[in-house]
mmCIF file of C-alpha atoms in Angstrom:
data_model
loop_
_atom_site.group_PDB
_atom_site.id
_atom_site.type_symbol
_atom_site.label_atom_id
_atom_site.label_comp_id
_atom_site.label_asym_id
_atom_site.label_seq_id
_atom_site.Cartn_x
_atom_site.Cartn_y
_atom_site.Cartn_z
ATOM 1 C CA TYR A 1 -41.873 -54.406 -60.918
ATOM 2 C CA LYS A 2 -38.373 -54.002 -62.296
ATOM 3 C CA ASN A 3 -38.126 -57.515 -63.682
ATOM 4 C CA LYS A 4 -40.751 -59.117 -65.887
ATOM 5 C CA GLU A 5 -39.609 -62.466 -64.554
ATOM 6 C CA SER A 6 -37.810 -62.915 -61.267
ATOM 7 C CA MET A 7 -35.767 -65.946 -60.347
ATOM 8 C CA GLU A 8 -34.043 -66.892 -57.135
ATOM 9 C CA VAL A 9 -32.465 -70.052 -55.784
ATOM 10 C CA LYS A 10 -33.430 -71.633 -52.471
ATOM 11 C CA LYS A 11 -31.408 -74.285 -50.674
ATOM 12 C CA THR A 12 -32.577 -76.933 -48.240
ATOM 13 C CA PRO A 13 -30.346 -79.501 -46.481
ATOM 14 C CA ARG A 14 -31.182 -81.987 -49.267
ATOM 15 C CA ILE A 15 -31.797 -80.078 -52.485
ATOM 16 C CA LYS A 16 -31.519 -76.724 -54.256
ATOM 17 C CA TYR A 17 -34.544 -75.435 -56.167
ATOM 18 C CA LYS A 18 -35.499 -72.410 -58.241
ATOM 19 C CA ILE A 19 -38.294 -69.924 -57.565
ATOM 20 C CA ILE A 20 -39.653 -68.346 -60.756
ATOM 21 C CA THR A 21 -42.301 -65.600 -60.710
ATOM 22 C CA ARG A 22 -44.272 -64.923 -63.888
ATOM 23 C CA TYR A 23 -45.658 -61.410 -64.215
ATOM 24 C CA LEU A 24 -48.441 -59.964 -66.344
ATOM 25 C CA ASP A 25 -45.833 -58.619 -68.775
ATOM 26 C CA ASP A 26 -44.613 -62.185 -69.331
ATOM 27 C CA LEU A 27 -48.095 -63.337 -70.374
ATOM 28 C CA LYS A 28 -49.132 -60.472 -72.661
ATOM 29 C CA LYS A 29 -48.731 -62.533 -75.828
ATOM 30 C CA VAL A 30 -51.182 -65.242 -74.682
ATOM 31 C CA LEU A 31 -53.997 -63.200 -73.110
ATOM 32 C CA TYR A 32 -57.510 -62.553 -74.409
ATOM 33 C CA ASP A 33 -58.369 -59.096 -73.083
ATOM 34 C CA LYS A 34 -56.180 -56.798 -75.184
ATOM 35 C CA LYS A 35 -58.198 -53.687 -74.340
ATOM 36 C CA TRP A 36 -57.637 -54.204 -70.599
ATOM 37 C CA LEU A 37 -53.920 -54.830 -71.217
ATOM 38 C CA LYS A 38 -53.444 -51.330 -72.599
ATOM 39 C CA THR A 39 -53.801 -49.742 -69.161
ATOM 40 C CA ALA A 40 -53.111 -52.671 -66.802
ATOM 41 C CA LYS A 41 -50.157 -52.356 -64.441
ATOM 42 C CA ASN A 42 -47.658 -55.186 -64.063
ATOM 43 C CA PHE A 43 -48.264 -57.688 -61.235
ATOM 44 C CA PRO A 44 -47.306 -61.298 -60.375
ATOM 45 C CA VAL A 45 -49.695 -63.855 -61.894
ATOM 46 C CA TYR A 46 -48.135 -67.081 -60.659
ATOM 47 C CA LYS A 47 -45.049 -68.470 -58.942
ATOM 48 C CA ILE A 48 -43.166 -71.714 -59.585
ATOM 49 C CA ARG A 49 -40.895 -73.635 -57.225
ATOM 50 C CA ARG A 50 -38.951 -75.870 -59.590
ATOM 51 C CA GLY A 51 -36.967 -78.904 -58.471
ATOM 52 C CA ILE A 52 -38.253 -79.217 -54.899
ATOM 53 C CA ARG A 53 -37.719 -82.979 -54.900
ATOM 54 C CA SER A 54 -36.393 -85.711 -57.163
ATOM 55 C CA ARG A 55 -37.122 -89.419 -57.288
ATOM 56 C CA ASN A 56 -36.084 -92.179 -59.695
ATOM 57 C CA GLY A 57 -35.278 -89.739 -62.494
ATOM 58 C CA LEU A 58 -38.387 -87.604 -61.888
ATOM 59 C CA ARG A 59 -38.553 -83.952 -60.798
ATOM 60 C CA TYR A 60 -41.221 -82.462 -58.533
ATOM 61 C CA ASP A 61 -42.338 -78.807 -58.825
ATOM 62 C CA GLU A 62 -45.101 -76.659 -57.329
ATOM 63 C CA THR A 63 -46.981 -73.734 -58.875
ATOM 64 C CA MET A 64 -49.127 -71.124 -57.114
ATOM 65 C CA ILE A 65 -51.616 -69.225 -59.313
ATOM 66 C CA PHE A 66 -52.926 -66.076 -57.650
ATOM 67 C CA PRO A 67 -56.676 -65.246 -57.822
ATOM 68 C CA LYS A 68 -56.357 -61.940 -59.689
ATOM 69 C CA MET A 69 -58.309 -61.664 -62.941
ATOM 70 C CA LEU A 70 -56.516 -60.914 -66.212
ATOM 71 C CA GLY A 71 -59.162 -58.467 -67.362
ATOM 72 C CA SER A 72 -62.126 -60.632 -68.373
ATOM 73 C CA GLU A 73 -59.998 -63.778 -68.435
ATOM 74 C CA PHE A 74 -59.366 -66.046 -65.450
ATOM 75 C CA PRO A 75 -55.744 -66.285 -64.231
ATOM 76 C CA LYS A 76 -53.681 -68.976 -65.918
ATOM 77 C CA THR A 77 -50.190 -70.203 -66.691
ATOM 78 C CA PHE A 78 -48.522 -69.344 -70.011
ATOM 79 C CA GLY A 79 -49.013 -72.808 -71.493
ATOM 80 C CA HIS A 80 -46.397 -75.170 -72.909
ATOM 81 C CA GLY A 81 -45.675 -78.463 -74.595
ATOM 82 C CA HIS A 82 -42.702 -80.787 -74.074
ATOM 83 C CA ILE A 83 -39.871 -80.829 -76.608
ATOM 84 C CA ASN A 84 -39.128 -84.487 -75.893
ATOM 85 C CA ASN A 85 -42.801 -85.526 -75.536
ATOM 86 C CA TYR A 86 -42.762 -86.630 -71.912
ATOM 87 C CA LEU A 87 -46.039 -87.057 -70.046
ATOM 88 C CA GLU A 88 -46.667 -85.074 -66.852
ATOM 89 C CA LEU A 89 -48.619 -85.736 -63.656
ATOM 90 C CA TYR A 90 -50.357 -82.882 -61.796
ATOM 91 C CA LEU A 91 -51.811 -82.899 -58.281
ATOM 92 C CA VAL A 92 -54.137 -80.220 -56.914
ATOM 93 C CA LEU A 93 -52.823 -79.311 -53.460
ATOM 94 C CA GLU A 94 -55.047 -76.317 -52.650
ATOM 95 C CA GLY A 95 -57.997 -74.641 -54.363
ATOM 96 C CA LYS A 96 -59.686 -75.498 -57.659
ATOM 97 C CA ALA A 97 -58.131 -75.902 -61.101
ATOM 98 C CA ILE A 98 -59.061 -76.318 -64.729
ATOM 99 C CA PHE A 99 -56.421 -77.959 -66.900
ATOM 100 C CA LEU A 100 -56.727 -77.187 -70.615
ATOM 101 C CA VAL A 101 -55.067 -79.885 -72.724
ATOM 102 C CA GLN A 102 -54.625 -79.758 -76.505
ATOM 103 C CA LYS A 103 -52.981 -81.628 -79.382
ATOM 104 C CA ILE A 104 -51.744 -79.750 -82.436
ATOM 105 C CA SER A 105 -52.092 -81.332 -85.883
ATOM 106 C CA SER A 106 -48.869 -82.880 -87.166
ATOM 107 C CA LYS A 107 -49.664 -81.396 -90.606
ATOM 108 C CA ASN A 108 -50.557 -77.811 -89.628
ATOM 109 C CA LYS A 109 -49.515 -75.931 -86.488
ATOM 110 C CA LYS A 110 -52.599 -73.717 -86.809
ATOM 111 C CA ILE A 111 -54.983 -76.654 -86.386
ATOM 112 C CA ILE A 112 -55.933 -78.255 -83.055
ATOM 113 C CA ASP A 113 -57.084 -81.846 -83.522
ATOM 114 C CA ASP A 114 -58.072 -82.459 -79.904
ATOM 115 C CA ILE A 115 -58.730 -80.140 -76.949
ATOM 116 C CA TYR A 116 -60.335 -80.829 -73.591
ATOM 117 C CA GLY A 117 -60.612 -79.494 -70.060
ATOM 118 C CA ILE A 118 -60.294 -81.239 -66.710
ATOM 119 C CA LYS A 119 -61.863 -79.652 -63.640
ATOM 120 C CA ALA A 120 -60.064 -80.763 -60.476
ATOM 121 C CA GLU A 121 -60.300 -79.871 -56.795
ATOM 122 C CA LYS A 122 -57.938 -80.453 -53.877
ATOM 123 C CA GLY A 123 -56.882 -84.088 -53.691
ATOM 124 C CA LYS A 124 -57.399 -84.856 -57.389
ATOM 125 C CA SER A 125 -54.772 -85.682 -60.021
ATOM 126 C CA VAL A 126 -54.453 -85.154 -63.768
ATOM 127 C CA ILE A 127 -52.229 -86.820 -66.363
ATOM 128 C CA ILE A 128 -51.053 -84.772 -69.356
ATOM 129 C CA PRO A 129 -50.485 -87.283 -72.184
ATOM 130 C CA SER A 130 -47.311 -87.359 -74.232
ATOM 131 C CA GLY A 131 -47.529 -85.038 -77.238
ATOM 132 C CA TYR A 132 -50.115 -82.660 -75.721
ATOM 133 C CA GLY A 133 -49.683 -79.007 -74.789
ATOM 134 C CA HIS A 134 -51.386 -77.694 -71.651
ATOM 135 C CA LEU A 135 -51.973 -74.912 -69.174
ATOM 136 C CA ALA A 136 -53.608 -74.502 -65.768
ATOM 137 C CA ILE A 137 -56.394 -72.044 -64.905
ATOM 138 C CA ASN A 138 -57.494 -70.736 -61.508
ATOM 139 C CA PRO A 139 -61.289 -70.308 -61.782
ATOM 140 C CA SER A 140 -61.857 -69.308 -58.143
ATOM 141 C CA LYS A 141 -61.292 -66.371 -55.818
ATOM 142 C CA LYS A 142 -58.709 -68.289 -53.793
ATOM 143 C CA GLU A 143 -55.080 -69.145 -54.532
ATOM 144 C CA LEU A 144 -54.536 -72.335 -56.506
ATOM 145 C CA LYS A 145 -51.577 -74.550 -55.626
ATOM 146 C CA ILE A 146 -50.642 -77.484 -57.833
ATOM 147 C CA GLY A 147 -47.747 -79.941 -57.785
ATOM 148 C CA ASN A 148 -46.315 -81.818 -60.739
ATOM 149 C CA TRP A 149 -44.053 -84.781 -61.414
ATOM 150 C CA VAL A 150 -42.159 -84.925 -64.717
ATOM 151 C CA ASN A 151 -39.032 -86.569 -66.127
ATOM 152 C CA LYS A 152 -35.983 -84.568 -65.014
ATOM 153 C CA ASN A 153 -34.835 -84.359 -68.652
ATOM 154 C CA CYS A 154 -38.117 -82.798 -69.805
ATOM 155 C CA ARG A 155 -37.842 -79.383 -71.455
ATOM 156 C CA ASN A 156 -40.796 -77.031 -71.899
ATOM 157 C CA ASP A 157 -41.658 -75.581 -75.299
ATOM 158 C CA TYR A 158 -43.627 -72.294 -75.256
ATOM 159 C CA LYS A 159 -43.282 -71.512 -78.971
ATOM 160 C CA LEU A 160 -46.708 -72.631 -80.276
ATOM 161 C CA PHE A 161 -48.595 -70.891 -77.457
ATOM 162 C CA LYS A 162 -46.657 -67.698 -78.089
ATOM 163 C CA GLU A 163 -47.125 -67.772 -81.864
ATOM 164 C CA ASN A 164 -50.872 -68.469 -81.599
ATOM 165 C CA ARG A 165 -51.553 -66.054 -78.723
ATOM 166 C CA GLY A 166 -52.405 -68.857 -76.309
ATOM 167 C CA ALA A 167 -54.337 -72.122 -76.331
ATOM 168 C CA GLY A 168 -57.323 -72.980 -78.516
ATOM 169 C CA TYR A 169 -59.757 -71.489 -75.990
ATOM 170 C CA TYR A 170 -59.749 -68.686 -73.438
ATOM 171 C CA TYR A 171 -61.708 -69.146 -70.204
ATOM 172 C CA THR A 172 -63.440 -65.815 -69.520
ATOM 173 C CA THR A 173 -66.343 -64.280 -67.622
ATOM 174 C CA LYS A 174 -68.359 -65.006 -70.797
ATOM 175 C CA GLY A 175 -67.363 -68.659 -70.766
ATOM 176 C CA TRP A 176 -65.091 -70.527 -73.198
ATOM 177 C CA LEU A 177 -64.126 -68.423 -76.229
ATOM 178 C CA LYS A 178 -62.285 -69.829 -79.240
ATOM 179 C CA ASN A 179 -58.901 -68.385 -80.099
ATOM 180 C CA LYS A 180 -59.249 -67.013 -83.635
ATOM 181 C CA LYS A 181 -55.509 -67.124 -84.266
ATOM 182 C CA TYR A 182 -55.870 -70.826 -85.005
ATOM 183 C CA ARG A 183 -57.167 -71.898 -88.407
ATOM 184 C CA LYS A 184 -59.304 -74.657 -86.889
ATOM 185 C CA VAL A 185 -60.055 -75.698 -83.295
ATOM 186 C CA SER A 186 -62.004 -78.835 -82.429
ATOM 187 C CA GLN A 187 -64.948 -78.574 -80.014
ATOM 188 C CA ILE A 188 -63.887 -78.542 -76.385
ATOM 189 C CA TYR A 189 -65.077 -81.364 -74.113
ATOM 190 C CA PHE A 190 -64.355 -82.376 -70.519
ATOM 191 C CA GLU A 191 -62.707 -85.363 -68.855
ATOM 192 C CA LYS A 192 -62.698 -86.337 -65.173
ATOM 193 C CA PRO A 193 -59.612 -86.132 -62.926
ATOM 194 C CA LEU A 194 -57.970 -89.104 -61.199
ATOM 195 C CA ARG A 195 -57.861 -89.816 -57.499
ATOM 196 C CA ARG A 196 -54.794 -88.379 -55.769
ATOM 197 C CA LYS A 197 -53.364 -91.526 -54.186
ATOM 198 C CA ILE A 198 -51.760 -93.112 -57.218
ATOM 199 C CA ASN A 199 -48.437 -94.809 -57.853
ATOM 200 C CA VAL A 200 -46.274 -92.118 -59.458
ATOM 201 C CA LEU A 201 -43.642 -94.541 -60.746
ATOM 202 C CA LYS A 202 -46.298 -96.800 -62.264
ATOM 203 C CA ILE A 203 -47.823 -93.849 -64.153
ATOM 204 C CA PHE A 204 -44.498 -92.972 -65.739
ATOM 205 C CA SER A 205 -43.759 -96.557 -66.659
ATOM 206 C CA LEU A 206 -46.704 -96.268 -69.073
ATOM 207 C CA LYS A 207 -44.841 -93.793 -71.302
#
């Protein structure tokens, strides 16, 4: 692939949105299996359609994560936080997902005070709290499609994930493995997803 990241713009009668494709080369700094990376060829890992809809100051996007393993690690998004600490609402549209959510210590960027996973299937929803970083994992052999609502002024911050080579844990064929780039990572635990039919505007009024 000539471009590590491809971007194009699509127009509908009502709105213009971006299509962003993230390739293996874009994720090299946050992956677990470094040995596999040495000989792996570039390929698309996931695709984002950003700005499909807007409503009351919120933006709606969709992400498709393809079911191709990243060596011994399950396919995932790069991971990000929000510069302006907005919360985010995810909906699983197709397939199965694991959302990994973490909070970095305010005193040391190498320490994770809280980290948990949420396993969600089609029809379920997940809220990413304000101040938490997160990523999505496709643990199945089928394509995962998720939608998200977020404040239109929200800006993603990838810096901490890039500097620490990913989140506090990697989800691999051997299970959950701690990321040793962090000085300290709290024990992972799991929360349950929400039902899908929820009031989007009410959720964001809680911020």
